[in-house]
């Protein structure tokens, strides 16, 4: 879907199902987008470094998510004309800002995982 330049919204509304911001939110907060952005905070990475640094991601999902993030202007892809092919990914200025915010959320989750797991167990015992 292409949006006419004259019709670009000044600000998105992720609560509106028709707003393009919701699709972007999905790219960032989906299963792999946030992890990719956070991993790239450490600097430029090759595809294999991203794959190896993000446990459980398949090559297909990594490639698909990187394409979305590149299209959204959060990741820059640089291809080198060598054999074997070499491709590197780095954060754009927008990607760095986004990754910084995600890193704060990741830290919160890591710091509170025990509390959340205890709440989950308590809830599950009540529900059983």
PDB file of C-alpha atoms in Angstrom:
ATOM      1  CA  UNK A   1       0.000   0.000   0.000  1.00  0.00           C
ATOM      2  CA  UNK A   2       1.510   3.321  -0.992  1.00  0.00           C
ATOM      3  CA  UNK A   3       0.605   6.524   0.784  1.00  0.00           C
ATOM      4  CA  UNK A   4       0.501   9.767  -1.174  1.00  0.00           C
ATOM      5  CA  UNK A   5       3.030  12.262   0.171  1.00  0.00           C
ATOM      6  CA  UNK A   6       0.307  14.868   0.585  1.00  0.00           C
ATOM      7  CA  UNK A   7      -1.662  12.430   2.769  1.00  0.00           C
ATOM      8  CA  UNK A   8       1.101  11.443   5.187  1.00  0.00           C
ATOM      9  CA  UNK A   9      -0.039  11.822   8.790  1.00  0.00           C
ATOM     10  CA  UNK A  10       1.802  14.321  10.977  1.00  0.00           C
ATOM     11  CA  UNK A  11       1.496  11.895  13.869  1.00  0.00           C
ATOM     12  CA  UNK A  12       0.392   8.287  14.091  1.00  0.00           C
ATOM     13  CA  UNK A  13      -2.209   6.683  16.322  1.00  0.00           C
ATOM     14  CA  UNK A  14      -1.408   3.047  17.109  1.00  0.00           C
ATOM     15  CA  UNK A  15      -4.894   2.598  18.556  1.00  0.00           C
ATOM     16  CA  UNK A  16      -6.482   3.298  15.161  1.00  0.00           C
ATOM     17  CA  UNK A  17      -6.606   0.034  13.203  1.00  0.00           C
ATOM     18  CA  UNK A  18      -6.201   1.877   9.893  1.00  0.00           C
ATOM     19  CA  UNK A  19      -3.144   3.901  10.922  1.00  0.00           C
ATOM     20  CA  UNK A  20       0.184   2.803   9.377  1.00  0.00           C
ATOM     21  CA  UNK A  21       1.827   3.320  12.757  1.00  0.00           C
ATOM     22  CA  UNK A  22       0.284   0.044  13.896  1.00  0.00           C
ATOM     23  CA  UNK A  23       2.181  -1.905  11.242  1.00  0.00           C
ATOM     24  CA  UNK A  24       5.428  -0.198  12.259  1.00  0.00           C
ATOM     25  CA  UNK A  25       4.703  -1.047  15.895  1.00  0.00           C
ATOM     26  CA  UNK A  26       4.364  -4.671  14.864  1.00  0.00           C
ATOM     27  CA  UNK A  27       7.739  -4.626  13.122  1.00  0.00           C
ATOM     28  CA  UNK A  28       9.426  -3.234  16.220  1.00  0.00           C
ATOM     29  CA  UNK A  29       7.607  -5.154  18.944  1.00  0.00           C
ATOM     30  CA  UNK A  30       7.090  -8.424  17.122  1.00  0.00           C
ATOM     31  CA  UNK A  31       8.970 -11.504  18.171  1.00  0.00           C
ATOM     32  CA  UNK A  32      12.254 -10.544  16.482  1.00  0.00           C
ATOM     33  CA  UNK A  33      12.252  -6.823  15.642  1.00  0.00           C
ATOM     34  CA  UNK A  34      13.067  -5.571  19.108  1.00  0.00           C
ATOM     35  CA  UNK A  35      15.797  -8.148  19.580  1.00  0.00           C
ATOM     36  CA  UNK A  36      17.412  -7.241  16.255  1.00  0.00           C
ATOM     37  CA  UNK A  37      17.320  -3.527  17.031  1.00  0.00           C
ATOM     38  CA  UNK A  38      18.737  -4.087  20.498  1.00  0.00           C
ATOM     39  CA  UNK A  39      21.502  -6.365  19.189  1.00  0.00           C
ATOM     40  CA  UNK A  40      22.489  -3.759  16.599  1.00  0.00           C
ATOM     41  CA  UNK A  41      23.060  -1.228  19.389  1.00  0.00           C
ATOM     42  CA  UNK A  42      26.466  -2.851  19.810  1.00  0.00           C
ATOM     43  CA  UNK A  43      27.374  -1.740  16.278  1.00  0.00           C
ATOM     44  CA  UNK A  44      27.299  -2.997  12.715  1.00  0.00           C
ATOM     45  CA  UNK A  45      26.680  -6.730  12.373  1.00  0.00           C
ATOM     46  CA  UNK A  46      26.761  -9.240   9.569  1.00  0.00           C
ATOM     47  CA  UNK A  47      23.728 -11.456   8.987  1.00  0.00           C
ATOM     48  CA  UNK A  48      25.445 -14.464  10.570  1.00  0.00           C
ATOM     49  CA  UNK A  49      26.398 -12.430  13.646  1.00  0.00           C
ATOM     50  CA  UNK A  50      22.782 -11.404  14.127  1.00  0.00           C
ATOM     51  CA  UNK A  51      21.564 -14.965  13.595  1.00  0.00           C
ATOM     52  CA  UNK A  52      24.107 -16.357  16.054  1.00  0.00           C
ATOM     53  CA  UNK A  53      23.477 -13.579  18.580  1.00  0.00           C
ATOM     54  CA  UNK A  54      19.693 -13.988  18.741  1.00  0.00           C
ATOM     55  CA  UNK A  55      18.805 -17.415  20.019  1.00  0.00           C
ATOM     56  CA  UNK A  56      15.978 -19.178  18.206  1.00  0.00           C
ATOM     57  CA  UNK A  57      15.621 -16.912  15.167  1.00  0.00           C
ATOM     58  CA  UNK A  58      15.526 -18.706  11.834  1.00  0.00           C
ATOM     59  CA  UNK A  59      17.313 -17.314   8.800  1.00  0.00           C
ATOM     60  CA  UNK A  60      13.945 -16.803   7.106  1.00  0.00           C
ATOM     61  CA  UNK A  61      12.509 -14.774   9.981  1.00  0.00           C
ATOM     62  CA  UNK A  62      15.724 -12.806  10.426  1.00  0.00           C
ATOM     63  CA  UNK A  63      15.798 -11.878   6.732  1.00  0.00           C
ATOM     64  CA  UNK A  64      12.094 -10.982   6.698  1.00  0.00           C
ATOM     65  CA  UNK A  65      12.328  -8.846   9.827  1.00  0.00           C
ATOM     66  CA  UNK A  66      15.466  -7.072   8.615  1.00  0.00           C
ATOM     67  CA  UNK A  67      13.637  -6.191   5.378  1.00  0.00           C
ATOM     68  CA  UNK A  68      10.767  -4.663   7.360  1.00  0.00           C
ATOM     69  CA  UNK A  69      13.133  -2.707   9.596  1.00  0.00           C
ATOM     70  CA  UNK A  70      15.113  -1.499   6.590  1.00  0.00           C
ATOM     71  CA  UNK A  71      11.923  -0.404   4.824  1.00  0.00           C
ATOM     72  CA  UNK A  72      10.845   1.418   8.000  1.00  0.00           C
ATOM     73  CA  UNK A  73      14.132   3.333   8.003  1.00  0.00           C
ATOM     74  CA  UNK A  74      15.413   1.819  11.246  1.00  0.00           C
ATOM     75  CA  UNK A  75      18.138  -0.397   9.779  1.00  0.00           C
ATOM     76  CA  UNK A  76      20.543   0.253   6.945  1.00  0.00           C
ATOM     77  CA  UNK A  77      21.729  -2.651   4.792  1.00  0.00           C
ATOM     78  CA  UNK A  78      25.088  -2.446   3.084  1.00  0.00           C
ATOM     79  CA  UNK A  79      26.056  -5.056   0.520  1.00  0.00           C
ATOM     80  CA  UNK A  80      29.660  -5.563  -0.551  1.00  0.00           C
ATOM     81  CA  UNK A  81      30.406  -6.888  -4.074  1.00  0.00           C
ATOM     82  CA  UNK A  82      32.678  -9.721  -2.944  1.00  0.00           C
ATOM     83  CA  UNK A  83      32.607 -13.499  -3.117  1.00  0.00           C
ATOM     84  CA  UNK A  84      31.201 -14.882  -0.933  1.00  0.00           C
ATOM     85  CA  UNK A  85      28.644 -12.076  -0.621  1.00  0.00           C
ATOM     86  CA  UNK A  86      28.980  -9.894   2.458  1.00  0.00           C
ATOM     87  CA  UNK A  87      26.117  -7.880   3.880  1.00  0.00           C
ATOM     88  CA  UNK A  88      26.208  -5.710   6.971  1.00  0.00           C
ATOM     89  CA  UNK A  89      23.411  -4.131   8.964  1.00  0.00           C
ATOM     90  CA  UNK A  90      23.586  -1.024  11.098  1.00  0.00           C
ATOM     91  CA  UNK A  91      21.091   1.201  12.873  1.00  0.00           C
ATOM     92  CA  UNK A  92      20.015   4.490  11.337  1.00  0.00           C
ATOM     93  CA  UNK A  93      19.573   7.545  13.560  1.00  0.00           C
ATOM     94  CA  UNK A  94      15.906   6.603  14.034  1.00  0.00           C
ATOM     95  CA  UNK A  95      16.898   3.014  14.695  1.00  0.00           C
ATOM     96  CA  UNK A  96      19.363   4.102  17.398  1.00  0.00           C
ATOM     97  CA  UNK A  97      16.670   6.145  19.133  1.00  0.00           C
ATOM     98  CA  UNK A  98      14.197   3.277  18.946  1.00  0.00           C
ATOM     99  CA  UNK A  99      16.763   0.701  20.133  1.00  0.00           C
ATOM    100  CA  UNK A 100      17.658   2.895  23.095  1.00  0.00           C
ATOM    101  CA  UNK A 101      14.040   2.900  24.205  1.00  0.00           C
ATOM    102  CA  UNK A 102      13.737  -0.850  23.666  1.00  0.00           C
ATOM    103  CA  UNK A 103      16.903  -1.462  25.668  1.00  0.00           C
ATOM    104  CA  UNK A 104      15.272   0.237  28.657  1.00  0.00           C
ATOM    105  CA  UNK A 105      12.262  -2.078  28.323  1.00  0.00           C
ATOM    106  CA  UNK A 106      14.545  -5.108  27.949  1.00  0.00           C
ATOM    107  CA  UNK A 107      16.414  -4.124  31.130  1.00  0.00           C
ATOM    108  CA  UNK A 108      13.126  -3.768  33.013  1.00  0.00           C
ATOM    109  CA  UNK A 109      12.007  -7.217  31.872  1.00  0.00           C
ATOM    110  CA  UNK A 110      15.331  -8.805  32.811  1.00  0.00           C
ATOM    111  CA  UNK A 111      15.317  -7.119  36.234  1.00  0.00           C
ATOM    112  CA  UNK A 112      11.724  -8.141  36.960  1.00  0.00           C
ATOM    113  CA  UNK A 113      11.578 -11.613  35.403  1.00  0.00           C
ATOM    114  CA  UNK A 114      11.467 -13.307  38.818  1.00  0.00           C
ATOM    115  CA  UNK A 115       8.533 -11.164  39.988  1.00  0.00           C
ATOM    116  CA  UNK A 116       6.634 -11.778  36.749  1.00  0.00           C
ATOM    117  CA  UNK A 117       7.247 -15.530  36.894  1.00  0.00           C
ATOM    118  CA  UNK A 118       6.005 -15.621  40.487  1.00  0.00           C
ATOM    119  CA  UNK A 119       2.851 -13.755  39.442  1.00  0.00           C
ATOM    120  CA  UNK A 120       2.329 -16.180  36.571  1.00  0.00           C
ATOM    121  CA  UNK A 121       2.657 -19.195  38.869  1.00  0.00           C
ATOM    122  CA  UNK A 122       0.254 -17.654  41.380  1.00  0.00           C
ATOM    123  CA  UNK A 123      -2.252 -16.936  38.610  1.00  0.00           C
ATOM    124  CA  UNK A 124      -1.898 -20.426  37.153  1.00  0.00           C
ATOM    125  CA  UNK A 125      -2.476 -22.059  40.568  1.00  0.00           C
ATOM    126  CA  UNK A 126      -5.675 -20.016  41.003  1.00  0.00           C
ATOM    127  CA  UNK A 127      -6.874 -20.939  37.520  1.00  0.00           C
ATOM    128  CA  UNK A 128      -6.214 -24.679  37.948  1.00  0.00           C
TER     129      UNK A 128
END
